[in-house]
mmCIF file with all atom_site columns, C-alpha atoms in Angstrom:
data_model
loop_
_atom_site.group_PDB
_atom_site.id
_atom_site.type_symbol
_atom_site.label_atom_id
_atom_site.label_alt_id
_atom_site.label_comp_id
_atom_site.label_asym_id
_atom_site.label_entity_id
_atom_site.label_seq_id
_atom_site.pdbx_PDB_ins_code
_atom_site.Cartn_x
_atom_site.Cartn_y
_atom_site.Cartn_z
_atom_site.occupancy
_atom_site.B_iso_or_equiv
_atom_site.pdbx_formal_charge
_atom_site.auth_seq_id
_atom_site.auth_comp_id
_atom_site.auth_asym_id
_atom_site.auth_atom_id
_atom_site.pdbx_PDB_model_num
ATOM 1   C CA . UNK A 1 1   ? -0.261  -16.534 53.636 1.00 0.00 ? 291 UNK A CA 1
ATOM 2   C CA . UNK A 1 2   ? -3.501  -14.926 52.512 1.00 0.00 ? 292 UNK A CA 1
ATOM 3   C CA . UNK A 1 3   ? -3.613  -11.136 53.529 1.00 0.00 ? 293 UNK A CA 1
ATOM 4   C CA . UNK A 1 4   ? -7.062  -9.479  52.967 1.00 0.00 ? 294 UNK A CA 1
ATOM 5   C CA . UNK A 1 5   ? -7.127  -6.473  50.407 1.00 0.00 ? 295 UNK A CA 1
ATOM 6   C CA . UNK A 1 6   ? -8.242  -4.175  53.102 1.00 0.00 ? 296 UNK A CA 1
ATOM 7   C CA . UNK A 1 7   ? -5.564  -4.523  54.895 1.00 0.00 ? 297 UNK A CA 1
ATOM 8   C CA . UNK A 1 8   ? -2.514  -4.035  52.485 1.00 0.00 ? 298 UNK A CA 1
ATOM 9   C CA . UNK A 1 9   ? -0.694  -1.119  52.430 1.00 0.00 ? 299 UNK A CA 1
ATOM 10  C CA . UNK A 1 10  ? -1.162  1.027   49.151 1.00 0.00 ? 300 UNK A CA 1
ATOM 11  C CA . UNK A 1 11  ? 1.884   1.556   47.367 1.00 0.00 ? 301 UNK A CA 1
ATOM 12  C CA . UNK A 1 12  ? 3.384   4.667   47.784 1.00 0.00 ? 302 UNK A CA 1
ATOM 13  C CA . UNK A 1 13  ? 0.858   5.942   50.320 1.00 0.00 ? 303 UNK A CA 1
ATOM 14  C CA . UNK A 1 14  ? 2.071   7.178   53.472 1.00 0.00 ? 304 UNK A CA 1
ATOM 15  C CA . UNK A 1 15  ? -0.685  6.972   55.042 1.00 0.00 ? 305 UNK A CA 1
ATOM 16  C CA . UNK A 1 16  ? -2.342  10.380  55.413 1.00 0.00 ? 306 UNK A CA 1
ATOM 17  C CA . UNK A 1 17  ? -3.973  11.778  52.481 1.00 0.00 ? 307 UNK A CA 1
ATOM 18  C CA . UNK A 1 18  ? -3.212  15.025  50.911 1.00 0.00 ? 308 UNK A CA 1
ATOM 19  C CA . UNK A 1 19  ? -5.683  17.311  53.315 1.00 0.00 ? 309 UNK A CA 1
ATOM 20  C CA . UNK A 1 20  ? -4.540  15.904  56.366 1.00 0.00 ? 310 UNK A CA 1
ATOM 21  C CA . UNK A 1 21  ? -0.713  16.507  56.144 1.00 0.00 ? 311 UNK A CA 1
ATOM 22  C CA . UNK A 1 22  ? -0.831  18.983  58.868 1.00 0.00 ? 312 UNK A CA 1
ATOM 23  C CA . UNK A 1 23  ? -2.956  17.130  61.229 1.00 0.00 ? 313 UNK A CA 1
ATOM 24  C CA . UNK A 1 24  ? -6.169  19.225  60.021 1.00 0.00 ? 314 UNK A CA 1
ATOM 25  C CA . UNK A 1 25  ? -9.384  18.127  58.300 1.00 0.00 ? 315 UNK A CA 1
ATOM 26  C CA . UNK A 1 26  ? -10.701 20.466  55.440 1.00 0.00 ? 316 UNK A CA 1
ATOM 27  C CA . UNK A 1 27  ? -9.557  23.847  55.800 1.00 0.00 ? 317 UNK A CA 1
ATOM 28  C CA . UNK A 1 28  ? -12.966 26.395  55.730 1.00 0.00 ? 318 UNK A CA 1
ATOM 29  C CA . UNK A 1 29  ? -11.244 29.834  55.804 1.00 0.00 ? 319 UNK A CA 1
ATOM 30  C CA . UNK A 1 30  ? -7.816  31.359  56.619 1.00 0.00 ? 320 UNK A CA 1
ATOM 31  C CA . UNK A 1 31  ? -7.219  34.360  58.336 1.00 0.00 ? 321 UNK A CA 1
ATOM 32  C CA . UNK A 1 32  ? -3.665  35.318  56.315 1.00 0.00 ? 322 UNK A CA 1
ATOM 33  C CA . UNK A 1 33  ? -3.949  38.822  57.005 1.00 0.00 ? 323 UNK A CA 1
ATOM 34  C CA . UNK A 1 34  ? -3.314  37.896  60.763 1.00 0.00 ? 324 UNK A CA 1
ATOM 35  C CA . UNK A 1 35  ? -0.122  36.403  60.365 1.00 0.00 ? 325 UNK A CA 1
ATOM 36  C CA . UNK A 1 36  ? 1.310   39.383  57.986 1.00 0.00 ? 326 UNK A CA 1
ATOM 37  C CA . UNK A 1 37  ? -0.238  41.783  60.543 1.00 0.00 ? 327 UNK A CA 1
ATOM 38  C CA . UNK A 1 38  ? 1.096   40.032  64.201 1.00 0.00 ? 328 UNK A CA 1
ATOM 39  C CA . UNK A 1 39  ? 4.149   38.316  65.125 1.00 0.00 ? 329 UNK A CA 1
ATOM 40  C CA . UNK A 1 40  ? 2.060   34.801  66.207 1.00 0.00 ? 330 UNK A CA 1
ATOM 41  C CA . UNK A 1 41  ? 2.742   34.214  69.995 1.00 0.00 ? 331 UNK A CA 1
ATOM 42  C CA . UNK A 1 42  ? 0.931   31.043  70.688 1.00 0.00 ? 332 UNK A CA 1
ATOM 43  C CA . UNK A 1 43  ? -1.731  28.651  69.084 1.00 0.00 ? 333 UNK A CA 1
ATOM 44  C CA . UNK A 1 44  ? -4.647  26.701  70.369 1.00 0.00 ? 334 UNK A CA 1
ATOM 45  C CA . UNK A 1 45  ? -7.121  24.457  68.709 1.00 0.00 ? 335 UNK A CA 1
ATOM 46  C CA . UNK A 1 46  ? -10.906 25.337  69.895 1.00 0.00 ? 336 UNK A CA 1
ATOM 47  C CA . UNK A 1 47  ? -14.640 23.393  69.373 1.00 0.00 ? 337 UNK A CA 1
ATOM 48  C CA . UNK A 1 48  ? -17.089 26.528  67.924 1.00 0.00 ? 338 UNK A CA 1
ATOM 49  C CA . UNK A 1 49  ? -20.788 26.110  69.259 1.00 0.00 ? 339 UNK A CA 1
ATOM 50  C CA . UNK A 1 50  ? -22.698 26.136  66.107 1.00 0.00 ? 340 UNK A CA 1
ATOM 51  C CA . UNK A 1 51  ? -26.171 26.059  65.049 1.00 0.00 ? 341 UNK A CA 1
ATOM 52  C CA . UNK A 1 52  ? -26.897 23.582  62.289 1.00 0.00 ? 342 UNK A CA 1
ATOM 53  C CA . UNK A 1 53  ? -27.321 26.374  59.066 1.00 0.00 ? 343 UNK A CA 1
ATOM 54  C CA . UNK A 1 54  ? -23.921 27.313  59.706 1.00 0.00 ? 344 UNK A CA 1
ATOM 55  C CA . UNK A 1 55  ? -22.679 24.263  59.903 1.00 0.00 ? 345 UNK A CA 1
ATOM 56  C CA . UNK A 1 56  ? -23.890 23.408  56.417 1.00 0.00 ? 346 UNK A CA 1
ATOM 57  C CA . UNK A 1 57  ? -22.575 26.749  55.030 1.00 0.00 ? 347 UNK A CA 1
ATOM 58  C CA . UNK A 1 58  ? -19.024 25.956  56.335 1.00 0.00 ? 348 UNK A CA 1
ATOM 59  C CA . UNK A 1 59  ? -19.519 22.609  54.465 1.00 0.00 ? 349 UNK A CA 1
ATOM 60  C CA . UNK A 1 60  ? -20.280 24.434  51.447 1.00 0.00 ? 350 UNK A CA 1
ATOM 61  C CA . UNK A 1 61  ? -16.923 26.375  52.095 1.00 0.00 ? 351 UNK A CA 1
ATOM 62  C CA . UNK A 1 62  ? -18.238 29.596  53.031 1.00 0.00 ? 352 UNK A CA 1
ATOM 63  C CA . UNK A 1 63  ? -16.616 31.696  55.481 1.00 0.00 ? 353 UNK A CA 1
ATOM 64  C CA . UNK A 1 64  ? -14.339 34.775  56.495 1.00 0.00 ? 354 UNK A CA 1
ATOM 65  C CA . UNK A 1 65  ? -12.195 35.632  59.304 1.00 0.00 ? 355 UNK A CA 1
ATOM 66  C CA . UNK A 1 66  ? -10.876 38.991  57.827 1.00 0.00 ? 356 UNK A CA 1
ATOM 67  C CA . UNK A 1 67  ? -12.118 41.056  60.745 1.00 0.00 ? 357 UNK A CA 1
ATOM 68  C CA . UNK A 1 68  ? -12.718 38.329  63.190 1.00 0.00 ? 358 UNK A CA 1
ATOM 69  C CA . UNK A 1 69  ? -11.581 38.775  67.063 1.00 0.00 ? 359 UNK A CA 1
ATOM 70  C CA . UNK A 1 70  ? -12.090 36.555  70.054 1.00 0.00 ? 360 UNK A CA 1
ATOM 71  C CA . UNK A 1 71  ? -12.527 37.719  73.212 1.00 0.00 ? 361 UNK A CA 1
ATOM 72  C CA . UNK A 1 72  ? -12.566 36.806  76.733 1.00 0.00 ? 362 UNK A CA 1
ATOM 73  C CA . UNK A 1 73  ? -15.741 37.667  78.778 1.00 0.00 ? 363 UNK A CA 1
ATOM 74  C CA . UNK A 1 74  ? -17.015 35.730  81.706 1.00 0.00 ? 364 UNK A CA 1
ATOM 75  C CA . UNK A 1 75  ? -14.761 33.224  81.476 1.00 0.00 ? 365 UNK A CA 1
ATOM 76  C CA . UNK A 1 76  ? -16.073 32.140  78.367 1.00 0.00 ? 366 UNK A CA 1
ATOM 77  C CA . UNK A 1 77  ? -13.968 32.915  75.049 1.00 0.00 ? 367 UNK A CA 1
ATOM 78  C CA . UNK A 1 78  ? -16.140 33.604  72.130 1.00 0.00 ? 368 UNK A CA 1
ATOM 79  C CA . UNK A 1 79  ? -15.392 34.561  68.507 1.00 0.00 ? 369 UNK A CA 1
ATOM 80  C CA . UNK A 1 80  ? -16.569 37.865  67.516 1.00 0.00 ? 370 UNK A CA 1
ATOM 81  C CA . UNK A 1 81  ? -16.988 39.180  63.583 1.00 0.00 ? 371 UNK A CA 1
ATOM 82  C CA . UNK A 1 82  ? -16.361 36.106  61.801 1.00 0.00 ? 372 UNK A CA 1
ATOM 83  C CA . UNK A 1 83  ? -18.798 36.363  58.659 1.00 0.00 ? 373 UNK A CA 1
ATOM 84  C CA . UNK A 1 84  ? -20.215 33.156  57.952 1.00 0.00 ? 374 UNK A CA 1
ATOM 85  C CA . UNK A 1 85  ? -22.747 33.628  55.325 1.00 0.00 ? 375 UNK A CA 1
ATOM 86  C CA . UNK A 1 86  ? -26.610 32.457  55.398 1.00 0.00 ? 376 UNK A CA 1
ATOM 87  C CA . UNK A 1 87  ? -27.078 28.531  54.016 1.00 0.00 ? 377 UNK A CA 1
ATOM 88  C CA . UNK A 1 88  ? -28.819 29.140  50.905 1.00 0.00 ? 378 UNK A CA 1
ATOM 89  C CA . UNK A 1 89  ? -31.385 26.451  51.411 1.00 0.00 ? 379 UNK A CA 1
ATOM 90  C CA . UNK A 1 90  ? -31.974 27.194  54.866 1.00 0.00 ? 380 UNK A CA 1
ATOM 91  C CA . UNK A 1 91  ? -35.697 28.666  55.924 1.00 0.00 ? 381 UNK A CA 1
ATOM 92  C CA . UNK A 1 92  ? -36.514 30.956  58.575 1.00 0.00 ? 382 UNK A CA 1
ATOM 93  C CA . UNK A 1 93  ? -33.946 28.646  61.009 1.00 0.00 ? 383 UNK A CA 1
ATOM 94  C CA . UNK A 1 94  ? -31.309 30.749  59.456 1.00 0.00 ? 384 UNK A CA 1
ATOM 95  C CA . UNK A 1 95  ? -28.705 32.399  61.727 1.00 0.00 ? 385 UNK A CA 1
ATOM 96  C CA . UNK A 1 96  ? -27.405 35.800  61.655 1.00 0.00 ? 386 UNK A CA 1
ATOM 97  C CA . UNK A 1 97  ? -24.098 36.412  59.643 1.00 0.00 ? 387 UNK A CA 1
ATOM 98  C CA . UNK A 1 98  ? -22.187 38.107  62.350 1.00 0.00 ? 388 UNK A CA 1
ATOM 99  C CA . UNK A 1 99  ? -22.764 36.475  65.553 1.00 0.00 ? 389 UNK A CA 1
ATOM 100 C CA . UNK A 1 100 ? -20.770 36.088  68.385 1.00 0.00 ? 390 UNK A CA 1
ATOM 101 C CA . UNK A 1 101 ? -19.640 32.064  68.685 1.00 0.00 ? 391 UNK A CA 1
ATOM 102 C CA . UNK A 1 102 ? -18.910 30.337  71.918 1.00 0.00 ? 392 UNK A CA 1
ATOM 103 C CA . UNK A 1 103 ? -15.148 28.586  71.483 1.00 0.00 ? 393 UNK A CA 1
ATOM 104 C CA . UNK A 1 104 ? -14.744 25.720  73.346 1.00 0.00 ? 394 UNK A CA 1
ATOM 105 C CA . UNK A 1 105 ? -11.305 25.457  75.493 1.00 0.00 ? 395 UNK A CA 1
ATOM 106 C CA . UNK A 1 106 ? -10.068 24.085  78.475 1.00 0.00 ? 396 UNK A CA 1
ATOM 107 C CA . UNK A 1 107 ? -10.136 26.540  81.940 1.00 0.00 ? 397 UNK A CA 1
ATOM 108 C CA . UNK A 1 108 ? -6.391  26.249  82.037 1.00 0.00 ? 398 UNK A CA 1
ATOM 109 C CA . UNK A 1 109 ? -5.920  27.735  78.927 1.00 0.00 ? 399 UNK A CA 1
ATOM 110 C CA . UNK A 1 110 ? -8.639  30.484  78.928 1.00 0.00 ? 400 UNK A CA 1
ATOM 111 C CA . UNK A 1 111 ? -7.098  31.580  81.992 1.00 0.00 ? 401 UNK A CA 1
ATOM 112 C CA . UNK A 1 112 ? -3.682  31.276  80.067 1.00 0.00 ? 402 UNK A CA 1
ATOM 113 C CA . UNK A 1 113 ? -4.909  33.288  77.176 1.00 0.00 ? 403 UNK A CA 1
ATOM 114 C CA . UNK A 1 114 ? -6.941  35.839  79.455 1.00 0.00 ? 404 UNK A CA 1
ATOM 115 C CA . UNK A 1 115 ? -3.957  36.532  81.524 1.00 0.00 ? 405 UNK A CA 1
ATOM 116 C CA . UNK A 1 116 ? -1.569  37.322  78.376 1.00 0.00 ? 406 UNK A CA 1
ATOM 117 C CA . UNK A 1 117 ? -3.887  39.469  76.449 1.00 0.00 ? 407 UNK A CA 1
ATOM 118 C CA . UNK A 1 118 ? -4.051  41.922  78.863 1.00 0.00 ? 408 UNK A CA 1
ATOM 119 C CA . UNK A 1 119 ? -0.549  42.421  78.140 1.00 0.00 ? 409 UNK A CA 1
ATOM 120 C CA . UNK A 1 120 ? 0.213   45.386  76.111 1.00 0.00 ? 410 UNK A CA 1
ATOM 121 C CA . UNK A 1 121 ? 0.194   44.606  72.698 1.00 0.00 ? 411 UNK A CA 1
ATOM 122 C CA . UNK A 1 122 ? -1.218  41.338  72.556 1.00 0.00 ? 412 UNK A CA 1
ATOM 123 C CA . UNK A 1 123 ? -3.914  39.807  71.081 1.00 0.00 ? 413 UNK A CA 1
ATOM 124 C CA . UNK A 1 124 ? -5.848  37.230  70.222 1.00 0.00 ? 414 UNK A CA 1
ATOM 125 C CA . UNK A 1 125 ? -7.006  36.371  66.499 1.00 0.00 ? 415 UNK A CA 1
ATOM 126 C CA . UNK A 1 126 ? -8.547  33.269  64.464 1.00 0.00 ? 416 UNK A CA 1
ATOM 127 C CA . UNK A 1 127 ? -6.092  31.913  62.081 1.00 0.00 ? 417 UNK A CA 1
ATOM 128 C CA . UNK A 1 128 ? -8.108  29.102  60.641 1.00 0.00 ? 418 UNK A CA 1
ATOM 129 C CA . UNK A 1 129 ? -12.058 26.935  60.590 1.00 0.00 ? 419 UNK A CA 1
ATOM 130 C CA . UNK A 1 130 ? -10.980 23.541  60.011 1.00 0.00 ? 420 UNK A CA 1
ATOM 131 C CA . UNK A 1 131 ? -13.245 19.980  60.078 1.00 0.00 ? 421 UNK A CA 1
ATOM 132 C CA . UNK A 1 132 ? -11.578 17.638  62.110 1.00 0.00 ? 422 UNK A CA 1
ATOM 133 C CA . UNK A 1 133 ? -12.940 14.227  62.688 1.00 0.00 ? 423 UNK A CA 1
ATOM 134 C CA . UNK A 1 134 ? -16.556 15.534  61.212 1.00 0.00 ? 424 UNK A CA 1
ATOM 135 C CA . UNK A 1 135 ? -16.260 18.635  63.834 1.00 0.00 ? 425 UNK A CA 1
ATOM 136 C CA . UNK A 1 136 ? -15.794 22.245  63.653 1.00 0.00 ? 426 UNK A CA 1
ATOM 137 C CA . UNK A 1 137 ? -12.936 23.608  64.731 1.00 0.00 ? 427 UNK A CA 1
ATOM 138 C CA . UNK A 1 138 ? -11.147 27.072  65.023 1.00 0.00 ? 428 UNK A CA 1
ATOM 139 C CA . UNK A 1 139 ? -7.204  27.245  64.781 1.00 0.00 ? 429 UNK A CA 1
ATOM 140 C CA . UNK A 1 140 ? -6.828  30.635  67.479 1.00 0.00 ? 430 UNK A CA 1
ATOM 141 C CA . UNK A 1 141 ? -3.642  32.460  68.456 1.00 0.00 ? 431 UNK A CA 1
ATOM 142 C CA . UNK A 1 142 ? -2.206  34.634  70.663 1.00 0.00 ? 432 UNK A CA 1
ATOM 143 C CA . UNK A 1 143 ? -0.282  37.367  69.317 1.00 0.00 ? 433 UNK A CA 1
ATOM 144 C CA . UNK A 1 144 ? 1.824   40.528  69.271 1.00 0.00 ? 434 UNK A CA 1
ATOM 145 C CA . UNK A 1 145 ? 0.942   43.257  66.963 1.00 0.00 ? 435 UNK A CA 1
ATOM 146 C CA . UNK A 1 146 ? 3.921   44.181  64.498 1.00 0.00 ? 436 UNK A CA 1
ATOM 147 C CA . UNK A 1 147 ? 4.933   47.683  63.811 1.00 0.00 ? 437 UNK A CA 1
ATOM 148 C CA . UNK A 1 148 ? 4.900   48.600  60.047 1.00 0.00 ? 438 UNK A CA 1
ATOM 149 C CA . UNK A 1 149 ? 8.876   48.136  59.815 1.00 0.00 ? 439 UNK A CA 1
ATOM 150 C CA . UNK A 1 150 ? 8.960   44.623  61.025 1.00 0.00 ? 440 UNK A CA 1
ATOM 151 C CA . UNK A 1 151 ? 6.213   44.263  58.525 1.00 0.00 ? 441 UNK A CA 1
ATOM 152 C CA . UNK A 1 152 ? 8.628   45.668  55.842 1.00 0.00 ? 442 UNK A CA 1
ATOM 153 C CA . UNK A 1 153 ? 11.150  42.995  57.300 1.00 0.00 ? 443 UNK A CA 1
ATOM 154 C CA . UNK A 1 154 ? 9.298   40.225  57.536 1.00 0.00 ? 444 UNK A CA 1
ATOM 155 C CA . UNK A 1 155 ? 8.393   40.568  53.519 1.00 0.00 ? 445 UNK A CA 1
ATOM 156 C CA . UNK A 1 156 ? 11.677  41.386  52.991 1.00 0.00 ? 446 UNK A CA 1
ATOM 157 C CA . UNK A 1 157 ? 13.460  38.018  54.073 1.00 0.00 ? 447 UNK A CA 1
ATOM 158 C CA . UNK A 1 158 ? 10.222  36.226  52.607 1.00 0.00 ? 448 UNK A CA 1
ATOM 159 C CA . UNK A 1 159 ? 11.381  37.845  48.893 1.00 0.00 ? 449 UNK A CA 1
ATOM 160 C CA . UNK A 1 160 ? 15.352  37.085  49.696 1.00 0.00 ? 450 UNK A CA 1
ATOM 161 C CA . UNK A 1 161 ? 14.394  32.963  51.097 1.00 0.00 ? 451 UNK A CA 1
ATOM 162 C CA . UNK A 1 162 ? 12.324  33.316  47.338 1.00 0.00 ? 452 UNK A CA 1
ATOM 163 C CA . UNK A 1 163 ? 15.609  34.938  45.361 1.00 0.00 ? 453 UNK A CA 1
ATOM 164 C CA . UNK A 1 164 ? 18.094  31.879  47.106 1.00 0.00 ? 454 UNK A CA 1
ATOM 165 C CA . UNK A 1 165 ? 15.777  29.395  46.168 1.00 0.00 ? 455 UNK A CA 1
ATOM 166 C CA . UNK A 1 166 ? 15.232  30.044  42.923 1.00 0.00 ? 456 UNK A CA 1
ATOM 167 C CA . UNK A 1 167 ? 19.145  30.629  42.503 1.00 0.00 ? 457 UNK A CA 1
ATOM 168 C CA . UNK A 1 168 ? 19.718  27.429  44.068 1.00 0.00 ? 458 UNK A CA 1
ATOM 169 C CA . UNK A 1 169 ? 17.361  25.446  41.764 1.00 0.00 ? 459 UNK A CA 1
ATOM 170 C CA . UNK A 1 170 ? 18.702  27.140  38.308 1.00 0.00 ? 460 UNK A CA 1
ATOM 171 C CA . UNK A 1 171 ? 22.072  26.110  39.646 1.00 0.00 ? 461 UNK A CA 1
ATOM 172 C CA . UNK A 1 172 ? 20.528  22.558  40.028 1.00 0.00 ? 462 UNK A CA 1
ATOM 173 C CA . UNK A 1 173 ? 19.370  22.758  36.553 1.00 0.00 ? 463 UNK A CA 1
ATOM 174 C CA . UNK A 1 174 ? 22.604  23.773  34.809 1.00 0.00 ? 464 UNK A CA 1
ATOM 175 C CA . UNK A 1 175 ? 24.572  21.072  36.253 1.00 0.00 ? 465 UNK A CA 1
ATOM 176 C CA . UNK A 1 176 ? 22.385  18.263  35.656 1.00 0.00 ? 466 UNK A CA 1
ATOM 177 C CA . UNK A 1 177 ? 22.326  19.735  31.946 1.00 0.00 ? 467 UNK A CA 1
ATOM 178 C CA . UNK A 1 178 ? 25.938  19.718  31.948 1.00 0.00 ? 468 UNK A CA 1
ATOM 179 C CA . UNK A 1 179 ? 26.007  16.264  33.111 1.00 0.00 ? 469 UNK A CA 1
ATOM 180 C CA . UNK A 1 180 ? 23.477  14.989  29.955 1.00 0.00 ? 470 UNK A CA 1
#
């Protein structure tokens, strides 16, 4: 039977390539000073209204969400202080570096995420901009702000997972050299 080339499976491909192991498309920027700074509550997966200059500068790769916020305000979320830099070949259509961006969610969960934020201590912050299926996305969540200790703690068990690993794998080592 004569199976077209197309449609064999590659060897040793699983079927997802390397950049979409966790479901995402190309990964813009990462907010990893939010997830050492809050304990992460909740995520959610939002469209951002763009114009089209930023959309070519977050194909170049350009972007920050260091000091980025969103916001609830008229039952609209919207992204606040995300820095996403002028496209270099772009004319006088350019946008401004700091805007405010429109998210795009459901009602159920703006309500959702409106309701817990005005919780004490809660939050919510962008974790990611992704391109998913050829559209921008931003990876939001809602969280709890940690106090400096559980900060301490939370590098601490990072460093002591580190330490067992490492132990475990040198272990690994020496026996299989013992076996040779």
């Amino acid at each position: 039977m004569f199976v077209p080339k197309e449609s064999q499976p590659k060897q040793g491909a699983s079927g997802k390539s390397a950049k979409d192991k966790d479901g995402k498309g190309k990964i813009v920027a990462q907010n990893k000073k939010a997830r050492h700074d809050y304990a992460i509550v909740d995520t959610y997966e939002a469209g951002i209204v763009l114009t089209g200059t930023e959309v070519k500068s977050l194909r170049q790769g350009r972007a920050s969400l260091v000091d980025g916020f969103v916001q609830i305000d008229g039952n609209e979320a919207w992204l606040h202080n995300a820095h996403i830099p002028e496209y270099s070949q772009g004319t006088w259509t350019n946008h401004s570096v700091r805007r405010k961006r429109k998210l795009l969610l459901h009602r159920e969960e703006i309500d959702k995420l409106e309701s817990k934020s005005q919780e004490t201590g809660h939050t919510i912050v962008p974790l990611a901009i992704y391109f998913k299926d050829g559209r921008a996305k931003a990876e939001i969540a809602l969280a709890k702000g940690k106090k400096e200790y559980d900060k301490r703690q939370t590098l601490r068990e990072q460093q002591d997972r580190r330490d067992s690993d490492r132990a475990i794998a040198s272990a690994k080592r020496r026996q299989r050299a013992r076996e040779r």
